[in-house]
PDB file of C-alpha atoms and ligand atoms in Angstrom:
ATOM      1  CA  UNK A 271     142.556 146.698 133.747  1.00  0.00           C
ATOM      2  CA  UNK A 272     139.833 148.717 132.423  1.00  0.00           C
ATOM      3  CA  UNK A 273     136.866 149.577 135.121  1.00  0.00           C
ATOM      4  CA  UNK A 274     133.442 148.124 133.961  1.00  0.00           C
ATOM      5  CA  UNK A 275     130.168 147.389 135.354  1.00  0.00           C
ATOM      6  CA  UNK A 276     129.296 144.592 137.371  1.00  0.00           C
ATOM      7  CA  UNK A 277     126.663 142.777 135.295  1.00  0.00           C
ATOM      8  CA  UNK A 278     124.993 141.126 138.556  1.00  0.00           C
ATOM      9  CA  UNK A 279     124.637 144.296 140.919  1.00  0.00           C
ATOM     10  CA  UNK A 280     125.787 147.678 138.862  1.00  0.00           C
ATOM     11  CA  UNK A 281     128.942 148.203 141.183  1.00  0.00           C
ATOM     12  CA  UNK A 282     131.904 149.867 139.506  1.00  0.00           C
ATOM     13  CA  UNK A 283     134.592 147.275 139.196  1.00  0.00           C
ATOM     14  CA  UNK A 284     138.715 147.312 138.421  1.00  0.00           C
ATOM     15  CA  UNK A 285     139.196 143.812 138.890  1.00  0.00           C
ATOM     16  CA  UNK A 286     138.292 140.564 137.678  1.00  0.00           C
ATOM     17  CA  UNK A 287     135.786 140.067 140.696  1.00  0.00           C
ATOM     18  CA  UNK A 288     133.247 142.644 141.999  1.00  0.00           C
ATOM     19  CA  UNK A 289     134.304 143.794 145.118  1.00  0.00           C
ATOM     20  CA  UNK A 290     130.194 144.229 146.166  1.00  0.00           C
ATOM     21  CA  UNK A 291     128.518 140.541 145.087  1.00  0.00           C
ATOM     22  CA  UNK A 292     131.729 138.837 143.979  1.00  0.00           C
ATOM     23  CA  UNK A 293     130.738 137.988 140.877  1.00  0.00           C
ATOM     24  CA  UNK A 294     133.611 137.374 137.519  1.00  0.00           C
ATOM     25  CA  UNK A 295     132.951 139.569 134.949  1.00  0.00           C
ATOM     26  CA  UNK A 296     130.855 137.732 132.758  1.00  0.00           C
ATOM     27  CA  UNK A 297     130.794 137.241 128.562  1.00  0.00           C
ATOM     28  CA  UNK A 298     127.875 136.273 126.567  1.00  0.00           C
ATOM     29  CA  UNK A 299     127.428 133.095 127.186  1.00  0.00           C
ATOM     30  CA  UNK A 300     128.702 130.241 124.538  1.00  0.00           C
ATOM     31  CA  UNK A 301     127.793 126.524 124.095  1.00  0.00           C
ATOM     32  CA  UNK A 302     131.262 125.680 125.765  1.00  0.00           C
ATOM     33  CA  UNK A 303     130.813 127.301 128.861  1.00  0.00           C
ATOM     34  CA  UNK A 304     127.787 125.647 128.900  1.00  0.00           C
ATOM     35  CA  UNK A 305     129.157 122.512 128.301  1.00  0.00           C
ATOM     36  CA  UNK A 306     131.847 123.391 130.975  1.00  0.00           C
ATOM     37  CA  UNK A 307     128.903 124.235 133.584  1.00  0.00           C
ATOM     38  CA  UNK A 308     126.732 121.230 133.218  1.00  0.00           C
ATOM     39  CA  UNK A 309     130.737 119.722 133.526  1.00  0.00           C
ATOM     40  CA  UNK A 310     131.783 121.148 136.453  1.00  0.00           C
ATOM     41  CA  UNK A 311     127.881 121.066 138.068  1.00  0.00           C
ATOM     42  CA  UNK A 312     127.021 117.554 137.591  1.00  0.00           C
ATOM     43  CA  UNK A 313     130.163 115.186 136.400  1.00  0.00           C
ATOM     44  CA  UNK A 314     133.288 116.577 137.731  1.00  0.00           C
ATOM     45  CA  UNK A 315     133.612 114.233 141.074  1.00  0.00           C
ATOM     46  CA  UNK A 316     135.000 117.521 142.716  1.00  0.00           C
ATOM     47  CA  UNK A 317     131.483 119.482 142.320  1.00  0.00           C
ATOM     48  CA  UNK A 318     129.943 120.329 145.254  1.00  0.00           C
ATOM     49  CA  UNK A 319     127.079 118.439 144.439  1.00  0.00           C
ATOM     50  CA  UNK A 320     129.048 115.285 143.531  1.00  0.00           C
ATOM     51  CA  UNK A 321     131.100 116.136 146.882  1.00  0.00           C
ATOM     52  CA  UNK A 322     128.058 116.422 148.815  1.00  0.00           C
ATOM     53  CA  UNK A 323     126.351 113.699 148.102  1.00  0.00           C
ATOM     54  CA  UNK A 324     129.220 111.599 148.406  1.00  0.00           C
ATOM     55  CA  UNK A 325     129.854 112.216 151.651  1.00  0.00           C
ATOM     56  CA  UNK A 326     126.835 112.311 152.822  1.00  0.00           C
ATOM     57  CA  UNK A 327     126.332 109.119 152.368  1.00  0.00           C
ATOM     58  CA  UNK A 328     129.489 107.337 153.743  1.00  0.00           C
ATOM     59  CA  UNK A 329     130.702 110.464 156.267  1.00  0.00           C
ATOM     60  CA  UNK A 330     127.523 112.588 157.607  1.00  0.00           C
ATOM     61  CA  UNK A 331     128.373 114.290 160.049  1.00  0.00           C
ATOM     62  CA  UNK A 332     131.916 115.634 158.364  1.00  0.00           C
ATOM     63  CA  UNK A 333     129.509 117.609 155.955  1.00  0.00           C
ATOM     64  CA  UNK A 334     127.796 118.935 158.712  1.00  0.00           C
ATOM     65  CA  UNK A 335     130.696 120.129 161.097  1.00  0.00           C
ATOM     66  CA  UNK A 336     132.592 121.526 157.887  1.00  0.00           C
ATOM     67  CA  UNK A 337     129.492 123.178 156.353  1.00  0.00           C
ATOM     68  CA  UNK A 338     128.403 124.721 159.805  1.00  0.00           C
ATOM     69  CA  UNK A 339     132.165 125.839 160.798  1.00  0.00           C
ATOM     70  CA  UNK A 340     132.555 128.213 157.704  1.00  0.00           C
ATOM     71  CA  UNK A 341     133.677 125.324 154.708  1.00  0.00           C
ATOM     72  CA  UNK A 342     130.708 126.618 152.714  1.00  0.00           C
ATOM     73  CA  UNK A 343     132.209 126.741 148.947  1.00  0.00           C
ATOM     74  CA  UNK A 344     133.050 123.392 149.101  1.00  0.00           C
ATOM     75  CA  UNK A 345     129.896 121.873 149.750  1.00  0.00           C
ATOM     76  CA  UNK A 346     126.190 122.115 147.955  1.00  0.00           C
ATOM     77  CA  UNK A 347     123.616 125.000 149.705  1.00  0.00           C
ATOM     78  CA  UNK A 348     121.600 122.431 151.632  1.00  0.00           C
ATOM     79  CA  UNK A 349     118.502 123.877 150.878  1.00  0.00           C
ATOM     80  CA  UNK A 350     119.134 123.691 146.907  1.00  0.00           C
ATOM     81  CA  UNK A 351     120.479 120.225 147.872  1.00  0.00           C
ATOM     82  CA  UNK A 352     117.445 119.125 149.368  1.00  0.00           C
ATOM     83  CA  UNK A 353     115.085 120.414 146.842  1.00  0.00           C
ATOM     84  CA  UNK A 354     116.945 118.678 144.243  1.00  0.00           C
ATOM     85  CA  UNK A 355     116.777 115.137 146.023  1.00  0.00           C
ATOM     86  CA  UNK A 356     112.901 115.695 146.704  1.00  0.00           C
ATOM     87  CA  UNK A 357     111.904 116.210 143.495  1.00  0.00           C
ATOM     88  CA  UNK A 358     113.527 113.843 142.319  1.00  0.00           C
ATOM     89  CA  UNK A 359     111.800 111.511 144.547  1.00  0.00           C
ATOM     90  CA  UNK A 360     108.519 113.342 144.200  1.00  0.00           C
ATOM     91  CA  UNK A 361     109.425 112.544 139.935  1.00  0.00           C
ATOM     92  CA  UNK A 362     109.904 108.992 140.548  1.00  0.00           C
ATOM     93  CA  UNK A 363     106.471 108.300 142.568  1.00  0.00           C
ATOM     94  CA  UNK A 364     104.796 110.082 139.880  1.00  0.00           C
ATOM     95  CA  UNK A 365     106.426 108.505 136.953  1.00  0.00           C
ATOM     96  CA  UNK A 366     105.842 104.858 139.358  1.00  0.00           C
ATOM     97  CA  UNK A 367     102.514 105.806 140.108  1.00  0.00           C
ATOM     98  CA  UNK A 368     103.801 105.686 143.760  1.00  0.00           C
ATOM     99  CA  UNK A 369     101.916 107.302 146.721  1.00  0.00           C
ATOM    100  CA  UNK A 370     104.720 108.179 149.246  1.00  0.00           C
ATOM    101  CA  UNK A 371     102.316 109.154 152.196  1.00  0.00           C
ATOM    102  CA  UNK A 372      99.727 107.266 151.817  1.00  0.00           C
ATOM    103  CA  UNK A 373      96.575 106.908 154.002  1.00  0.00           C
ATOM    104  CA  UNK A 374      94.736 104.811 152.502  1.00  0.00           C
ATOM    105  CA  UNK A 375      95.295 101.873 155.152  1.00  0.00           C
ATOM    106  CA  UNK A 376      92.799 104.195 157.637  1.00  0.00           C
ATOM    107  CA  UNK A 377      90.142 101.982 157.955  1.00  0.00           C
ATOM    108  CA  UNK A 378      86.653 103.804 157.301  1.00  0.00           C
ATOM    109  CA  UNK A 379      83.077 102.620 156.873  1.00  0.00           C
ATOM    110  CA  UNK A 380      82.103 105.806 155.507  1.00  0.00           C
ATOM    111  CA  UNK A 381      81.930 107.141 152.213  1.00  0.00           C
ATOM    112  CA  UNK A 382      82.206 110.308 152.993  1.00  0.00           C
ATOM    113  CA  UNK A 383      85.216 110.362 155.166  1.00  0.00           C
ATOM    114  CA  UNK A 384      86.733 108.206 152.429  1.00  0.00           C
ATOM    115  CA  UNK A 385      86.806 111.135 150.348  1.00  0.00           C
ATOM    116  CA  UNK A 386      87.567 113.719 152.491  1.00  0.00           C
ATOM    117  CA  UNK A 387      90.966 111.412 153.843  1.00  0.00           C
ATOM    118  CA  UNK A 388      91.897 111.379 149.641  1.00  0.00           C
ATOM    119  CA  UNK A 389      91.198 114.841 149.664  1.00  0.00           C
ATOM    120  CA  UNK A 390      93.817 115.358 152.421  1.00  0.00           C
ATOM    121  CA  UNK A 391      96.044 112.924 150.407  1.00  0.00           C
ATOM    122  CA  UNK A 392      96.404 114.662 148.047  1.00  0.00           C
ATOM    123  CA  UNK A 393      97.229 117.933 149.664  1.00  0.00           C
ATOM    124  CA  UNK A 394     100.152 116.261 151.929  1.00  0.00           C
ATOM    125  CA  UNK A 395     101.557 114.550 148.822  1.00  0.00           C
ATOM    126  CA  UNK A 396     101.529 118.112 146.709  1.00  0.00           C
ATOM    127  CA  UNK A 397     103.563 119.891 150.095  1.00  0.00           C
ATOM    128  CA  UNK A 398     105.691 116.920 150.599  1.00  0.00           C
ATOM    129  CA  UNK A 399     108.813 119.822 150.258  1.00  0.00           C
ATOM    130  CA  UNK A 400     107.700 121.967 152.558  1.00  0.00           C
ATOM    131  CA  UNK A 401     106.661 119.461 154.941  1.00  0.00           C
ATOM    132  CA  UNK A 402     109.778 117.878 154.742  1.00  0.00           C
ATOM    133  CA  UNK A 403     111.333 121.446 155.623  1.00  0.00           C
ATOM    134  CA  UNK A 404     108.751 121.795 158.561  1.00  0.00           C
ATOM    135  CA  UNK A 405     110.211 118.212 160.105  1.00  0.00           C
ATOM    136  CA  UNK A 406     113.675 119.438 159.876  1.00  0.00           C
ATOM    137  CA  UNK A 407     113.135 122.534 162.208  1.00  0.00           C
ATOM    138  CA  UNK A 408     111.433 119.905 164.581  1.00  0.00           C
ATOM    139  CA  UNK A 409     114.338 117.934 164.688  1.00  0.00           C
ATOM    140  CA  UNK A 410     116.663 121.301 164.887  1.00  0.00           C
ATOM    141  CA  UNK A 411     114.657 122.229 167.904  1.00  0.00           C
ATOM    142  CA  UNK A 412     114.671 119.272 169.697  1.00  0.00           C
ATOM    143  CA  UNK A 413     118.491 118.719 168.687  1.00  0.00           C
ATOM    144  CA  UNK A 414     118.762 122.315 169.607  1.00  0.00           C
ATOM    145  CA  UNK A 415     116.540 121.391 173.434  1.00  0.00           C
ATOM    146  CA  UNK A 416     118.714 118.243 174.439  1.00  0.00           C
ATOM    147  CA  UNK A 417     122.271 119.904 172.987  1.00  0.00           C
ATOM    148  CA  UNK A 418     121.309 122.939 174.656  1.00  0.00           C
ATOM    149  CA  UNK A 419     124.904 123.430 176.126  1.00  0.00           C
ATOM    150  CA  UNK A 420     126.732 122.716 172.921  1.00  0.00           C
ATOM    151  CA  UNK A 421     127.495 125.786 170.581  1.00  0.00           C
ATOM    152  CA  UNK A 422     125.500 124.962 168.066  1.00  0.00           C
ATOM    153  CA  UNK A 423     121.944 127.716 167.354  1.00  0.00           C
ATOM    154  CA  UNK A 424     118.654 126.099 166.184  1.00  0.00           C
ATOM    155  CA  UNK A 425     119.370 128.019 162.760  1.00  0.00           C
ATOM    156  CA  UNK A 426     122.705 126.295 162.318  1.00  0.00           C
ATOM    157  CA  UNK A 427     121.147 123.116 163.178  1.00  0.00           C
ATOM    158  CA  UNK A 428     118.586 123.295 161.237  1.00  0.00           C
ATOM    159  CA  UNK A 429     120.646 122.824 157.831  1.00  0.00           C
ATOM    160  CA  UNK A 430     121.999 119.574 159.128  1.00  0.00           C
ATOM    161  CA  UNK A 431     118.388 118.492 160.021  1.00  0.00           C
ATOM    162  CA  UNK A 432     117.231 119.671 156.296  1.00  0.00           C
ATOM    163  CA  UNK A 433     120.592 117.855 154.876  1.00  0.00           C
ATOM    164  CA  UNK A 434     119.780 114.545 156.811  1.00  0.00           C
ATOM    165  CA  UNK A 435     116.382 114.346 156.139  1.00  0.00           C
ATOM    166  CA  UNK A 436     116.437 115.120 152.216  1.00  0.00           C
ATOM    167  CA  UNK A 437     119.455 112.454 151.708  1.00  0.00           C
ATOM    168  CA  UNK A 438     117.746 109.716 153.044  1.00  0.00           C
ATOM    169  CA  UNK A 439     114.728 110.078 150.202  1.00  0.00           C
ATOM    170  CA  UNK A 440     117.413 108.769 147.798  1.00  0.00           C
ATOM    171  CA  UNK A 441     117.162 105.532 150.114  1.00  0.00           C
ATOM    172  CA  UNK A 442     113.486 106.045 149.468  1.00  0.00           C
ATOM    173  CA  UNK A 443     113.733 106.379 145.621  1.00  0.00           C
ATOM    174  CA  UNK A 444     115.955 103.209 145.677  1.00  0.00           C
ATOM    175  CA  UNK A 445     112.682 101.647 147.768  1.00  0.00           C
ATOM    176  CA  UNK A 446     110.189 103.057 145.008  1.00  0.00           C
ATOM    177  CA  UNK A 447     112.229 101.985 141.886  1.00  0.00           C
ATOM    178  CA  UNK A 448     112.342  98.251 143.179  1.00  0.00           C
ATOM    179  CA  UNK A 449     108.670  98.582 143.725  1.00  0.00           C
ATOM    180  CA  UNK A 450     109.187  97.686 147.380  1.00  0.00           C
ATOM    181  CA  UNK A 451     107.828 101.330 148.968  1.00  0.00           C
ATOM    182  CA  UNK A 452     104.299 100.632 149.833  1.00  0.00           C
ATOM    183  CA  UNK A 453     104.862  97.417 151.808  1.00  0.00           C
ATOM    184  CA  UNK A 454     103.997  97.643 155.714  1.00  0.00           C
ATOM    185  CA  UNK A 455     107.261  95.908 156.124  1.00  0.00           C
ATOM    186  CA  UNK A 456     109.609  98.203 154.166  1.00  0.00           C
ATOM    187  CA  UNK A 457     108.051 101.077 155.186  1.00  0.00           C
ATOM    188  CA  UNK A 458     109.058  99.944 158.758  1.00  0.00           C
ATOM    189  CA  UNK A 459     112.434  99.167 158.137  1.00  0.00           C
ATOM    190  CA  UNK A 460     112.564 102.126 156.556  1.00  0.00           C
ATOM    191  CA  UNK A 461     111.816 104.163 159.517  1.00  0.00           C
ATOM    192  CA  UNK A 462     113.902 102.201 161.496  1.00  0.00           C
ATOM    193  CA  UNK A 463     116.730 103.048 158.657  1.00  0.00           C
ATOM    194  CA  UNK A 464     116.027 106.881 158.684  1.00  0.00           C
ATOM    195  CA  UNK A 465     116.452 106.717 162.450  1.00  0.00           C
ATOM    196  CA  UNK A 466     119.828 105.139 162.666  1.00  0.00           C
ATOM    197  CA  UNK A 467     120.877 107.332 159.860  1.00  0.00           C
ATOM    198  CA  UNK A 468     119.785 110.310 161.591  1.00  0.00           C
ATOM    199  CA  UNK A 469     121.551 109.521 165.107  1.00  0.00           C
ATOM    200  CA  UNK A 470     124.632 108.509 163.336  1.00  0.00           C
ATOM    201  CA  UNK A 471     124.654 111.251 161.713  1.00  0.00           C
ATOM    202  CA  UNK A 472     123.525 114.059 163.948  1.00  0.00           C
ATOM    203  CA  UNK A 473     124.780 112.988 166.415  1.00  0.00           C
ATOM    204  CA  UNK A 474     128.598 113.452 164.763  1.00  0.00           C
ATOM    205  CA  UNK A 475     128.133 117.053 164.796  1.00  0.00           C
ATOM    206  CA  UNK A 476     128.616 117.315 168.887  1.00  0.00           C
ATOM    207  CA  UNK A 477     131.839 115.868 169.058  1.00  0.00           C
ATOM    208  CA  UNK A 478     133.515 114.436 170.687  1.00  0.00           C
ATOM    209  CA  UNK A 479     130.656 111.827 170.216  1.00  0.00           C
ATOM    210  CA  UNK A 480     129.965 108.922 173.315  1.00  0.00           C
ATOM    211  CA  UNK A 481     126.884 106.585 173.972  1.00  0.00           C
ATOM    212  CA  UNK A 482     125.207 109.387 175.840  1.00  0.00           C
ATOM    213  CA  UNK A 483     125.560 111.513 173.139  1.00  0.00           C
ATOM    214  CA  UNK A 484     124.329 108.851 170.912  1.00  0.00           C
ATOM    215  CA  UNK A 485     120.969 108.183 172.982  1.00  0.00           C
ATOM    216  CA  UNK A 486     119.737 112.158 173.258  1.00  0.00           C
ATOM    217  CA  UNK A 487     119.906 112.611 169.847  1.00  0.00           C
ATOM    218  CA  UNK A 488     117.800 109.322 169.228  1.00  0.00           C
ATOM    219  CA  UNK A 489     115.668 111.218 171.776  1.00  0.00           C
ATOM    220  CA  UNK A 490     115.156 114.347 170.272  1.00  0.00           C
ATOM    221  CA  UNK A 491     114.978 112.178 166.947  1.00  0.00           C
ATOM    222  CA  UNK A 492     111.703 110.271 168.113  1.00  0.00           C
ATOM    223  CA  UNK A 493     110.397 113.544 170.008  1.00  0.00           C
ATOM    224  CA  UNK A 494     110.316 115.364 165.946  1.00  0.00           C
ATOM    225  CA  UNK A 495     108.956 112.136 164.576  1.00  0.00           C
ATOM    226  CA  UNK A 496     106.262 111.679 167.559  1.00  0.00           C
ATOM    227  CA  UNK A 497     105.274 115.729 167.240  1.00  0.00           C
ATOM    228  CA  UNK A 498     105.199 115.332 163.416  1.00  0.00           C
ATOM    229  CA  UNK A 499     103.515 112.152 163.299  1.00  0.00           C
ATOM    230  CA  UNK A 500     100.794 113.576 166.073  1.00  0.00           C
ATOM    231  CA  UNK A 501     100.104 116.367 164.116  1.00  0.00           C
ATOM    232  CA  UNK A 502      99.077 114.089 160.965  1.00  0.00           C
ATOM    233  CA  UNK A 503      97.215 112.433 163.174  1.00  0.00           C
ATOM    234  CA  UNK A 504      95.886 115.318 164.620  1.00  0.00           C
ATOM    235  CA  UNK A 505      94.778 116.970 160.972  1.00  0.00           C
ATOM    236  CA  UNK A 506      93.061 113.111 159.585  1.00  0.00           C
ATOM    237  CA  UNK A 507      91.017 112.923 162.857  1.00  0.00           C
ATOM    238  CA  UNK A 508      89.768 116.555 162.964  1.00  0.00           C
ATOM    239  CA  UNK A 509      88.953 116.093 158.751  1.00  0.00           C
ATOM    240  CA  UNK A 510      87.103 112.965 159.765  1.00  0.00           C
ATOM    241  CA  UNK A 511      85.097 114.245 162.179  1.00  0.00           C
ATOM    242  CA  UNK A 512      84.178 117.592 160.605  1.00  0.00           C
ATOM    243  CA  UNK A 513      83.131 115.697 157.781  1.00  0.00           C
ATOM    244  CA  UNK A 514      80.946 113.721 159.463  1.00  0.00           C
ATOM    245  CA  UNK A 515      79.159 116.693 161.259  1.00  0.00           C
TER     246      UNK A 515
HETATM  247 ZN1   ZN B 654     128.571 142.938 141.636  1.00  0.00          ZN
END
């Protein structure tokens, strides 16, 4: 085979594969392979994003143990993954005219503060993805705090945080298409939802699981909601009161 250069990172390569980033030797680019990408990326049931997706919803914890113990290829990169899913939810509110955190049930008499809690609306809504990100590494630590003798690091936790997390929006995109999101009483049982979701499957990644298991990961579950939700709490009350300085 003749030696070329790699087109991704300008190693010399004598193979099909670079040696350096491992990518094929690539051709110009033609409407089939494109056709065979969007294939192979979106349709073909054995995609990784098909895969993932899949089995997130009816196996958790398998994706998490697999992805964590080296079965990378096969699955979706969880943060890609996650992005995808939330904004595709974040393209659903907006095309619903949906709110997904909303505050407007804070009860105010004053005009002011009225505009300074839309104000902070508005921000949350626009960082919804990196908020969502900031949750996961409170779950990872807590997971991370009560699993402290199991082998798994905050970082490798963290991805099945970020993985459990971004799945269950497509519960909430279900919730916003049947025009059923804003209701106290959904948004309830959807909490209640995302919680047994997340201890069934977090909790699979410290196997062998038992009940004990079962309860400190609902544990460090409610700690990430209780810091998260605090620190909302937290940023409405101190906008409220500077704003009425
Ligand atoms: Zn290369």
């Amino acid at each position: 085979m003749q030696s070329f250069t790699c087109q991704n990172c300008g190693a010399t390569v004598e193979a099909k594969f670079c040696g350096q980033c491992g990518q094929k030797k690539q051709e110009r680019i033609t409407l089939g392979q494109v056709g065979d990408d969007v294939y192979s990326g979106l349709i073909d049931f054995e995609s990784p994003f098909l895969k993932t997706l899949y089995f997130l919803t009816v196996n958790p914890s398998k994706v998490y143990v697999e992805y964590l113990d080296g079965a990378r290829k096969r699955y979706f990169s969880p943060v890609r993954y996650s992005i995808w899913i939330m904004t595709l939810m974040i393209a659903i509110a907006a095309m619903t005219d949906t709110v997904i955190v909303d505050l407007s049930q804070l009860e105010s008499n004053a005009p002011e503060l009225e505009t300074q809690l839309a104000r902070f609306q508005a921000i949350i809504n626009s960082l919804l993805i990196p908020l969502y990100f900031a949750s996961a590494c409170l779950t990872a630590g807590f997971l991370r705090f009560v699993f402290r003798n199991e082998k798994y690091t905050f970082a490798e936790l963290f991805y099945p945080a970020l993985l459990n997390i971004s799945h269950f929006c497509l519960v909430y995109c279900i919730a916003i298409l049947l025009g059923v999101f804003q209701n106290a009483w959904s948004q309830l049982l959807l909490t209640v939802l995302s919680v047994v979701y997340m201890c069934w499957g977090l909790t699979g990644i410290f196997r062998p699981v038992s009940g004990k298991k079962y309860l400190k990961s609902f544990i460090a579950i409610v700690l990430g909601l209780a810091v998260y939700m605090l620190a909302f709490a937290f940023l409405s009350f101190s906008i409220g009161y500077f704003s009425l300085l």
